[in-house]
Amino acid sequence: QYALNFDKQFGGNSQHKFTLDFQFEKSDESERSLILDSTPERVQTIESQEEVLLQTDYVLPIGENSQFEVGYRGEFSELDTDYSLEFDEDGEFVLDTDVSNNLIFKQHVNALYSQFGSKIKSKFSYLLGLRMESTRISIDQITSNDFQKKDYVGLFPTINLGYEINSNQSLQLGYNRRISRPRSRFINPFPSRSSASNLFQGNPDIDPSYSNQIDFGYLNKFGKVTLNSSI
């Protein structure tokens, strides 16, 4: 893993800043197993993955109680999975070409986001944000020469409200929209198996799932003890 970070502060103000982060990661994993059923099988999975992260943020304080932020985040990943199944045939292991496959899964996510927060009369505070996210997924089946891709764009708002009852008690109310993308295993149409009766097959047409989360919290300080609850 390699990482590069840049941080620029303007006018000696630590709150007025520009940051840039770059990260590259590469990993490899090999898994081999021997299944001793009525017909012995050899299963091998070799995975190679590369991930690139690029993120930049600009934060601008406005007055004493307000702050504006804008940024970009890009996540680019590629996963190469080589899966092979061999079964015993008259004492020799033979490759099962109907199941063995090589999958190259790519996922590119580009996000632009902005948020503004402020505090009013030292009692009420708010943070409003919006993120636009563009996702491109491609599934390249080298073995079967089958290629599929999917693109989708989503908007994800964030709202956080806070109210200080007194120096020891405060209330928080938050809302945000989230996305959960299917992993490569769940969209790989080729079946994989850990035994003759334990099979798994993905569906390349699976769409991401979206959720809306609302959170209400209450904080109270009793001397040296703090109670923080949420629902």
mmCIF file of N, CA and C in Angstrom, residues 52-169:
data_model
loop_
_atom_site.group_PDB
_atom_site.id
_atom_site.type_symbol
_atom_site.label_atom_id
_atom_site.label_comp_id
_atom_site.label_asym_id
_atom_site.label_seq_id
_atom_site.Cartn_x
_atom_site.Cartn_y
_atom_site.Cartn_z
ATOM 1 N N VAL A 52 -7.497 2.101 -6.023
ATOM 2 C CA VAL A 52 -6.964 3.460 -6.035
ATOM 3 C C VAL A 52 -7.998 4.376 -5.383
ATOM 4 N N LEU A 53 -7.536 5.204 -4.456
ATOM 5 C CA LEU A 53 -8.392 6.186 -3.787
ATOM 6 C C LEU A 53 -7.814 7.567 -4.003
ATOM 7 N N LEU A 54 -8.660 8.496 -4.448
ATOM 8 C CA LEU A 54 -8.259 9.885 -4.640
ATOM 9 C C LEU A 54 -9.329 10.767 -4.002
ATOM 10 N N GLN A 55 -8.913 11.615 -3.067
ATOM 11 C CA GLN A 55 -9.870 12.474 -2.373
ATOM 12 C C GLN A 55 -9.267 13.849 -2.148
ATOM 13 N N THR A 56 -10.081 14.888 -2.365
ATOM 14 C CA THR A 56 -9.642 16.251 -2.134
ATOM 15 C C THR A 56 -10.770 17.037 -1.471
ATOM 16 N N ASP A 57 -10.400 17.907 -0.521
ATOM 17 C CA ASP A 57 -11.379 18.692 0.227
ATOM 18 C C ASP A 57 -10.896 20.131 0.364
ATOM 19 N N TYR A 58 -11.868 21.046 0.305
ATOM 20 C CA TYR A 58 -11.586 22.456 0.568
ATOM 21 C C TYR A 58 -12.579 22.937 1.621
ATOM 22 N N VAL A 59 -12.057 23.481 2.719
ATOM 23 C CA VAL A 59 -12.885 23.939 3.838
ATOM 24 C C VAL A 59 -12.692 25.437 4.006
ATOM 25 N N LEU A 60 -13.819 26.176 4.045
ATOM 26 C CA LEU A 60 -13.774 27.629 4.161
ATOM 27 C C LEU A 60 -14.620 28.083 5.345
ATOM 28 N N PRO A 61 -13.989 28.606 6.404
ATOM 29 C CA PRO A 61 -14.770 29.172 7.509
ATOM 30 C C PRO A 61 -15.433 30.480 7.063
ATOM 31 N N ILE A 62 -16.674 30.686 7.516
ATOM 32 C CA ILE A 62 -17.412 31.908 7.213
ATOM 33 C C ILE A 62 -17.830 32.529 8.541
ATOM 34 N N GLY A 63 -17.222 33.639 8.881
ATOM 35 C CA GLY A 63 -17.496 34.243 10.174
ATOM 36 C C GLY A 63 -16.964 33.369 11.298
ATOM 37 N N GLU A 64 -17.585 33.495 12.463
ATOM 38 C CA GLU A 64 -17.137 32.737 13.629
ATOM 39 C C GLU A 64 -17.873 31.418 13.806
ATOM 40 N N ASN A 65 -19.074 31.296 13.227
ATOM 41 C CA ASN A 65 -19.911 30.132 13.539
ATOM 42 C C ASN A 65 -20.327 29.314 12.322
ATOM 43 N N SER A 66 -19.802 29.626 11.139
ATOM 44 C CA SER A 66 -20.243 28.921 9.935
ATOM 45 C C SER A 66 -19.050 28.348 9.186
ATOM 46 N N GLN A 67 -19.310 27.303 8.402
ATOM 47 C CA GLN A 67 -18.247 26.647 7.647
ATOM 48 C C GLN A 67 -18.814 26.008 6.388
ATOM 49 N N PHE A 68 -18.119 26.186 5.287
ATOM 50 C CA PHE A 68 -18.510 25.615 4.002
ATOM 51 C C PHE A 68 -17.425 24.642 3.549
ATOM 52 N N GLU A 69 -17.851 23.507 3.001
ATOM 53 C CA GLU A 69 -16.899 22.490 2.548
ATOM 54 C C GLU A 69 -17.355 21.925 1.211
ATOM 55 N N VAL A 70 -16.402 21.700 0.315
ATOM 56 C CA VAL A 70 -16.677 21.065 -0.971
ATOM 57 C C VAL A 70 -15.555 20.065 -1.242
ATOM 58 N N GLY A 71 -15.888 18.954 -1.890
ATOM 59 C CA GLY A 71 -14.863 17.943 -2.092
ATOM 60 C C GLY A 71 -15.202 16.948 -3.187
ATOM 61 N N TYR A 72 -14.224 16.114 -3.475
ATOM 62 C CA TYR A 72 -14.350 15.048 -4.476
ATOM 63 C C TYR A 72 -13.720 13.780 -3.906
ATOM 64 N N ARG A 73 -14.325 12.643 -4.199
ATOM 65 C CA ARG A 73 -13.774 11.348 -3.794
ATOM 66 C C ARG A 73 -13.946 10.362 -4.944
ATOM 67 N N GLY A 74 -12.843 9.738 -5.334
ATOM 68 C CA GLY A 74 -12.882 8.730 -6.385
ATOM 69 C C GLY A 74 -12.317 7.411 -5.877
ATOM 70 N N GLU A 75 -13.065 6.334 -6.089
ATOM 71 C CA GLU A 75 -12.631 4.994 -5.692
ATOM 72 C C GLU A 75 -12.656 4.103 -6.928
ATOM 73 N N PHE A 76 -11.509 3.544 -7.272
ATOM 74 C CA PHE A 76 -11.377 2.737 -8.485
ATOM 75 C C PHE A 76 -10.752 1.393 -8.103
ATOM 76 N N SER A 77 -11.489 0.327 -8.361
ATOM 77 C CA SER A 77 -11.008 -1.002 -7.968
ATOM 78 C C SER A 77 -11.153 -1.986 -9.124
ATOM 79 N N GLU A 78 -10.241 -2.933 -9.163
ATOM 80 C CA GLU A 78 -10.275 -4.019 -10.146
ATOM 81 C C GLU A 78 -9.922 -5.323 -9.443
ATOM 82 N N LEU A 79 -10.785 -6.320 -9.616
ATOM 83 C CA LEU A 79 -10.600 -7.630 -8.990
ATOM 84 C C LEU A 79 -10.576 -8.705 -10.067
ATOM 85 N N ASP A 80 -9.475 -9.425 -10.109
ATOM 86 C CA ASP A 80 -9.304 -10.521 -11.067
ATOM 87 C C ASP A 80 -9.403 -11.834 -10.290
ATOM 88 N N THR A 81 -10.449 -12.623 -10.582
ATOM 89 C CA THR A 81 -10.680 -13.890 -9.887
ATOM 90 C C THR A 81 -10.595 -15.040 -10.883
ATOM 91 N N ASP A 82 -9.655 -15.933 -10.660
ATOM 92 C CA ASP A 82 -9.471 -17.109 -11.513
ATOM 93 C C ASP A 82 -9.899 -18.335 -10.705
ATOM 94 N N TYR A 83 -11.016 -18.938 -11.093
ATOM 95 C CA TYR A 83 -11.596 -20.070 -10.348
ATOM 96 C C TYR A 83 -11.550 -21.318 -11.226
ATOM 97 N N SER A 84 -11.043 -22.402 -10.662
ATOM 98 C CA SER A 84 -10.984 -23.648 -11.425
ATOM 99 C C SER A 84 -11.446 -24.820 -10.559
ATOM 100 N N LEU A 85 -12.137 -25.752 -11.190
ATOM 101 C CA LEU A 85 -12.624 -26.971 -10.540
ATOM 102 C C LEU A 85 -12.173 -28.170 -11.360
ATOM 103 N N GLU A 86 -11.514 -29.126 -10.689
ATOM 104 C CA GLU A 86 -11.066 -30.355 -11.334
ATOM 105 C C GLU A 86 -11.699 -31.544 -10.605
ATOM 106 N N PHE A 87 -12.179 -32.516 -11.348
ATOM 107 C CA PHE A 87 -12.768 -33.714 -10.753
ATOM 108 C C PHE A 87 -11.984 -34.958 -11.173
ATOM 109 N N ASP A 88 -12.049 -35.942 -10.305
ATOM 110 C CA ASP A 88 -11.294 -37.169 -10.520
ATOM 111 C C ASP A 88 -11.986 -38.034 -11.567
ATOM 112 N N GLU A 89 -11.227 -38.396 -12.577
ATOM 113 C CA GLU A 89 -11.751 -39.257 -13.641
ATOM 114 C C GLU A 89 -10.721 -40.357 -13.901
ATOM 115 N N ASP A 90 -11.029 -41.542 -13.390
ATOM 116 C CA ASP A 90 -10.154 -42.709 -13.554
ATOM 117 C C ASP A 90 -8.744 -42.431 -13.021
ATOM 118 N N GLY A 91 -8.701 -41.791 -11.832
ATOM 119 C CA GLY A 91 -7.418 -41.561 -11.177
ATOM 120 C C GLY A 91 -6.689 -40.316 -11.599
ATOM 121 N N GLU A 92 -7.234 -39.537 -12.543
ATOM 122 C CA GLU A 92 -6.614 -38.294 -12.984
ATOM 123 C C GLU A 92 -7.612 -37.140 -12.836
ATOM 124 N N PHE A 93 -7.101 -35.976 -12.415
ATOM 125 C CA PHE A 93 -7.966 -34.808 -12.268
ATOM 126 C C PHE A 93 -8.116 -34.099 -13.612
ATOM 127 N N VAL A 94 -9.405 -33.862 -13.971
ATOM 128 C CA VAL A 94 -9.741 -33.243 -15.254
ATOM 129 C C VAL A 94 -10.473 -31.933 -14.993
ATOM 130 N N LEU A 95 -10.128 -30.882 -15.734
ATOM 131 C CA LEU A 95 -10.721 -29.557 -15.543
ATOM 132 C C LEU A 95 -12.181 -29.556 -15.996
ATOM 133 N N ASP A 96 -13.065 -29.044 -15.135
ATOM 134 C CA ASP A 96 -14.475 -28.881 -15.478
ATOM 135 C C ASP A 96 -14.652 -27.515 -16.140
ATOM 136 N N THR A 97 -14.752 -27.490 -17.458
ATOM 137 C CA THR A 97 -14.826 -26.233 -18.203
ATOM 138 C C THR A 97 -16.187 -25.546 -18.069
ATOM 139 N N ASP A 98 -17.215 -26.263 -17.594
ATOM 140 C CA ASP A 98 -18.534 -25.645 -17.421
ATOM 141 C C ASP A 98 -18.595 -24.756 -16.183
ATOM 142 N N VAL A 99 -17.710 -24.992 -15.230
ATOM 143 C CA VAL A 99 -17.720 -24.237 -13.971
ATOM 144 C C VAL A 99 -16.508 -23.313 -13.856
ATOM 145 N N SER A 100 -15.346 -23.775 -14.288
ATOM 146 C CA SER A 100 -14.124 -22.971 -14.178
ATOM 147 C C SER A 100 -14.256 -21.695 -15.005
ATOM 148 N N ASN A 101 -13.786 -20.584 -14.447
ATOM 149 C CA ASN A 101 -13.926 -19.318 -15.155
ATOM 150 C C ASN A 101 -12.947 -18.288 -14.608
ATOM 151 N N ASN A 102 -12.742 -17.244 -15.393
ATOM 152 C CA ASN A 102 -11.899 -16.114 -15.005
ATOM 153 C C ASN A 102 -12.744 -14.845 -15.091
ATOM 154 N N LEU A 103 -12.920 -14.169 -13.965
ATOM 155 C CA LEU A 103 -13.756 -12.974 -13.886
ATOM 156 C C LEU A 103 -12.890 -11.754 -13.589
ATOM 157 N N ILE A 104 -13.079 -10.687 -14.363
ATOM 158 C CA ILE A 104 -12.460 -9.390 -14.067
ATOM 159 C C ILE A 104 -13.586 -8.415 -13.740
ATOM 160 N N PHE A 105 -13.620 -7.998 -12.490
ATOM 161 C CA PHE A 105 -14.676 -7.111 -11.999
ATOM 162 C C PHE A 105 -14.079 -5.735 -11.728
ATOM 163 N N LYS A 106 -14.666 -4.705 -12.346
ATOM 164 C CA LYS A 106 -14.194 -3.333 -12.149
ATOM 165 C C LYS A 106 -15.331 -2.480 -11.584
ATOM 166 N N GLN A 107 -14.974 -1.618 -10.640
ATOM 167 C CA GLN A 107 -15.954 -0.698 -10.069
ATOM 168 C C GLN A 107 -15.304 0.680 -9.919
ATOM 169 N N HIS A 108 -15.892 1.676 -10.579
ATOM 170 C CA HIS A 108 -15.412 3.053 -10.518
ATOM 171 C C HIS A 108 -16.504 3.915 -9.905
ATOM 172 N N VAL A 109 -16.172 4.587 -8.813
ATOM 173 C CA VAL A 109 -17.126 5.451 -8.115
ATOM 174 C C VAL A 109 -16.547 6.857 -8.043
ATOM 175 N N ASN A 110 -17.272 7.831 -8.602
ATOM 176 C CA ASN A 110 -16.891 9.234 -8.537
ATOM 177 C C ASN A 110 -17.963 9.995 -7.767
ATOM 178 N N ALA A 111 -17.530 10.763 -6.777
ATOM 179 C CA ALA A 111 -18.486 11.476 -5.931
ATOM 180 C C ALA A 111 -18.059 12.930 -5.766
ATOM 181 N N LEU A 112 -19.032 13.837 -5.928
ATOM 182 C CA LEU A 112 -18.869 15.248 -5.621
ATOM 183 C C LEU A 112 -19.790 15.578 -4.464
ATOM 184 N N TYR A 113 -19.288 16.317 -3.488
ATOM 185 C CA TYR A 113 -20.118 16.599 -2.322
ATOM 186 C C TYR A 113 -19.824 17.993 -1.784
ATOM 187 N N SER A 114 -20.820 18.524 -1.076
ATOM 188 C CA SER A 114 -20.682 19.831 -0.470
ATOM 189 C C SER A 114 -21.549 19.872 0.783
ATOM 190 N N GLN A 115 -21.115 20.653 1.771
ATOM 191 C CA GLN A 115 -21.908 20.804 2.977
ATOM 192 C C GLN A 115 -21.658 22.171 3.610
ATOM 193 N N PHE A 116 -22.676 22.621 4.332
ATOM 194 C CA PHE A 116 -22.604 23.914 5.012
ATOM 195 C C PHE A 116 -23.158 23.739 6.414
ATOM 196 N N GLY A 117 -22.402 24.234 7.393
ATOM 197 C CA GLY A 117 -22.831 24.137 8.779
ATOM 198 C C GLY A 117 -22.724 25.476 9.476
ATOM 199 N N SER A 118 -23.616 25.689 10.450
ATOM 200 C CA SER A 118 -23.606 26.959 11.166
ATOM 201 C C SER A 118 -24.225 26.769 12.541
ATOM 202 N N LYS A 119 -23.945 27.737 13.421
ATOM 203 C CA LYS A 119 -24.496 27.738 14.766
ATOM 204 C C LYS A 119 -25.202 29.065 15.005
ATOM 205 N N ILE A 120 -26.424 29.007 15.552
ATOM 206 C CA ILE A 120 -27.252 30.195 15.742
ATOM 207 C C ILE A 120 -27.451 30.441 17.232
ATOM 208 N N LYS A 121 -27.016 31.606 17.696
ATOM 209 C CA LYS A 121 -27.226 32.040 19.072
ATOM 210 C C LYS A 121 -26.730 31.015 20.093
ATOM 211 N N SER A 122 -25.660 30.330 19.769
ATOM 212 C CA SER A 122 -24.971 29.376 20.646
ATOM 213 C C SER A 122 -25.855 28.239 21.157
ATOM 214 N N LYS A 123 -27.091 28.132 20.651
ATOM 215 C CA LYS A 123 -28.004 27.078 21.095
ATOM 216 C C LYS A 123 -28.290 26.065 19.977
ATOM 217 N N PHE A 124 -28.587 26.602 18.802
ATOM 218 C CA PHE A 124 -29.036 25.760 17.692
ATOM 219 C C PHE A 124 -27.942 25.673 16.635
ATOM 220 N N SER A 125 -27.657 24.473 16.171
ATOM 221 C CA SER A 125 -26.674 24.256 15.115
ATOM 222 C C SER A 125 -27.258 23.350 14.041
ATOM 223 N N TYR A 126 -26.759 23.499 12.823
ATOM 224 C CA TYR A 126 -27.246 22.647 11.729
ATOM 225 C C TYR A 126 -26.112 22.390 10.748
ATOM 226 N N LEU A 127 -26.222 21.265 10.039
ATOM 227 C CA LEU A 127 -25.280 20.887 8.999
ATOM 228 C C LEU A 127 -26.081 20.294 7.850
ATOM 229 N N LEU A 128 -25.988 20.919 6.670
ATOM 230 C CA LEU A 128 -26.716 20.477 5.485
ATOM 231 C C LEU A 128 -25.710 20.046 4.424
ATOM 232 N N GLY A 129 -25.890 18.862 3.879
ATOM 233 C CA GLY A 129 -24.948 18.351 2.893
ATOM 234 C C GLY A 129 -25.643 17.621 1.763
ATOM 235 N N LEU A 130 -24.969 17.555 0.619
ATOM 236 C CA LEU A 130 -25.485 16.831 -0.541
ATOM 237 C C LEU A 130 -24.311 16.214 -1.290
ATOM 238 N N ARG A 131 -24.448 14.931 -1.624
ATOM 239 C CA ARG A 131 -23.418 14.201 -2.367
ATOM 240 C C ARG A 131 -24.025 13.606 -3.630
ATOM 241 N N MET A 132 -23.378 13.812 -4.749
ATOM 242 C CA MET A 132 -23.784 13.174 -6.008
ATOM 243 C C MET A 132 -22.756 12.114 -6.345
ATOM 244 N N GLU A 133 -23.229 10.903 -6.580
ATOM 245 C CA GLU A 133 -22.334 9.772 -6.767
ATOM 246 C C GLU A 133 -22.644 9.079 -8.089
ATOM 247 N N SER A 134 -21.609 8.867 -8.876
ATOM 248 C CA SER A 134 -21.730 8.155 -10.141
ATOM 249 C C SER A 134 -20.936 6.862 -10.055
ATOM 250 N N THR A 135 -21.586 5.745 -10.392
ATOM 251 C CA THR A 135 -20.960 4.426 -10.283
ATOM 252 C C THR A 135 -20.993 3.714 -11.629
ATOM 253 N N ARG A 136 -19.875 3.125 -12.000
ATOM 254 C CA ARG A 136 -19.807 2.273 -13.192
ATOM 255 C C ARG A 136 -19.230 0.931 -12.781
ATOM 256 N N ILE A 137 -19.957 -0.131 -13.094
ATOM 257 C CA ILE A 137 -19.536 -1.493 -12.787
ATOM 258 C C ILE A 137 -19.435 -2.277 -14.093
ATOM 259 N N SER A 138 -18.351 -3.020 -14.251
ATOM 260 C CA SER A 138 -18.209 -3.883 -15.429
ATOM 261 C C SER A 138 -17.843 -5.290 -15.000
ATOM 262 N N ILE A 139 -18.429 -6.278 -15.699
ATOM 263 C CA ILE A 139 -18.188 -7.691 -15.436
ATOM 264 C C ILE A 139 -17.666 -8.311 -16.729
ATOM 265 N N ASP A 140 -16.404 -8.712 -16.726
ATOM 266 C CA ASP A 140 -15.767 -9.276 -17.920
ATOM 267 C C ASP A 140 -15.455 -10.744 -17.655
ATOM 268 N N GLN A 141 -16.225 -11.618 -18.279
ATOM 269 C CA GLN A 141 -16.001 -13.054 -18.159
ATOM 270 C C GLN A 141 -15.065 -13.496 -19.276
ATOM 271 N N ILE A 142 -13.783 -13.656 -18.923
ATOM 272 C CA ILE A 142 -12.779 -14.001 -19.925
ATOM 273 C C ILE A 142 -13.061 -15.366 -20.539
ATOM 274 N N THR A 143 -13.497 -16.316 -19.712
ATOM 275 C CA THR A 143 -13.694 -17.685 -20.183
ATOM 276 C C THR A 143 -14.800 -17.778 -21.219
ATOM 277 N N SER A 144 -15.934 -17.127 -20.935
ATOM 278 C CA SER A 144 -17.087 -17.221 -21.835
ATOM 279 C C SER A 144 -17.171 -16.042 -22.800
ATOM 280 N N ASN A 145 -16.214 -15.107 -22.713
ATOM 281 C CA ASN A 145 -16.204 -13.922 -23.578
ATOM 282 C C ASN A 145 -17.501 -13.120 -23.438
ATOM 283 N N ASP A 146 -17.991 -13.022 -22.212
ATOM 284 C CA ASP A 146 -19.225 -12.291 -21.936
ATOM 285 C C ASP A 146 -18.882 -11.018 -21.156
ATOM 286 N N PHE A 147 -19.366 -9.882 -21.639
ATOM 287 C CA PHE A 147 -19.055 -8.602 -21.001
ATOM 288 C C PHE A 147 -20.353 -7.849 -20.708
ATOM 289 N N GLN A 148 -20.478 -7.366 -19.486
ATOM 290 C CA GLN A 148 -21.648 -6.596 -19.088
ATOM 291 C C GLN A 148 -21.198 -5.400 -18.272
ATOM 292 N N LYS A 149 -21.957 -4.303 -18.363
ATOM 293 C CA LYS A 149 -21.641 -3.141 -17.538
ATOM 294 C C LYS A 149 -22.934 -2.462 -17.104
ATOM 295 N N LYS A 150 -22.819 -1.700 -16.043
ATOM 296 C CA LYS A 150 -23.979 -1.022 -15.475
ATOM 297 C C LYS A 150 -23.538 0.333 -14.930
ATOM 298 N N ASP A 151 -24.324 1.365 -15.210
ATOM 299 C CA ASP A 151 -24.048 2.716 -14.721
ATOM 300 C C ASP A 151 -25.260 3.224 -13.961
ATOM 301 N N TYR A 152 -25.021 3.901 -12.856
ATOM 302 C CA TYR A 152 -26.119 4.544 -12.133
ATOM 303 C C TYR A 152 -25.596 5.745 -11.352
ATOM 304 N N VAL A 153 -26.475 6.740 -11.203
ATOM 305 C CA VAL A 153 -26.146 7.983 -10.520
ATOM 306 C C VAL A 153 -27.169 8.204 -9.411
ATOM 307 N N GLY A 154 -26.709 8.673 -8.253
ATOM 308 C CA GLY A 154 -27.612 8.904 -7.131
ATOM 309 C C GLY A 154 -27.272 10.178 -6.383
ATOM 310 N N LEU A 155 -28.289 10.746 -5.739
ATOM 311 C CA LEU A 155 -28.126 11.919 -4.879
ATOM 312 C C LEU A 155 -28.355 11.497 -3.436
ATOM 313 N N PHE A 156 -27.484 11.963 -2.535
ATOM 314 C CA PHE A 156 -27.529 11.527 -1.143
ATOM 315 C C PHE A 156 -27.456 12.750 -0.216
ATOM 316 N N PRO A 157 -28.605 13.185 0.297
ATOM 317 C CA PRO A 157 -28.614 14.342 1.196
ATOM 318 C C PRO A 157 -28.282 13.940 2.639
ATOM 319 N N THR A 158 -27.787 14.909 3.401
ATOM 320 C CA THR A 158 -27.505 14.743 4.820
ATOM 321 C C THR A 158 -28.014 15.970 5.564
ATOM 322 N N ILE A 159 -28.728 15.747 6.663
ATOM 323 C CA ILE A 159 -29.225 16.833 7.503
ATOM 324 C C ILE A 159 -28.932 16.479 8.950
ATOM 325 N N ASN A 160 -28.197 17.337 9.643
ATOM 326 C CA ASN A 160 -27.922 17.159 11.067
ATOM 327 C C ASN A 160 -28.318 18.428 11.819
ATOM 328 N N LEU A 161 -29.171 18.274 12.838
ATOM 329 C CA LEU A 161 -29.628 19.395 13.654
ATOM 330 C C LEU A 161 -29.247 19.156 15.108
ATOM 331 N N GLY A 162 -28.832 20.206 15.794
ATOM 332 C CA GLY A 162 -28.466 20.083 17.197
ATOM 333 C C GLY A 162 -29.024 21.232 18.020
ATOM 334 N N TYR A 163 -29.382 20.930 19.263
ATOM 335 C CA TYR A 163 -29.906 21.966 20.164
ATOM 336 C C TYR A 163 -29.340 21.742 21.561
ATOM 337 N N GLU A 164 -28.716 22.765 22.122
ATOM 338 C CA GLU A 164 -28.157 22.694 23.465
ATOM 339 C C GLU A 164 -29.187 23.205 24.469
ATOM 340 N N ILE A 165 -29.701 22.310 25.286
ATOM 341 C CA ILE A 165 -30.672 22.704 26.312
ATOM 342 C C ILE A 165 -29.973 23.545 27.375
ATOM 343 N N ASN A 166 -28.831 23.084 27.816
ATOM 344 C CA ASN A 166 -27.962 23.831 28.723
ATOM 345 C C ASN A 166 -26.548 23.307 28.536
ATOM 346 N N SER A 167 -25.636 23.679 29.426
ATOM 347 C CA SER A 167 -24.233 23.282 29.274
ATOM 348 C C SER A 167 -24.021 21.778 29.417
ATOM 349 N N ASN A 168 -25.002 21.072 29.972
ATOM 350 C CA ASN A 168 -24.854 19.635 30.216
ATOM 351 C C ASN A 168 -25.754 18.763 29.347
ATOM 352 N N GLN A 169 -26.773 19.347 28.719
ATOM 353 C CA GLN A 169 -27.738 18.555 27.966
ATOM 354 C C GLN A 169 -27.869 19.079 26.536
#
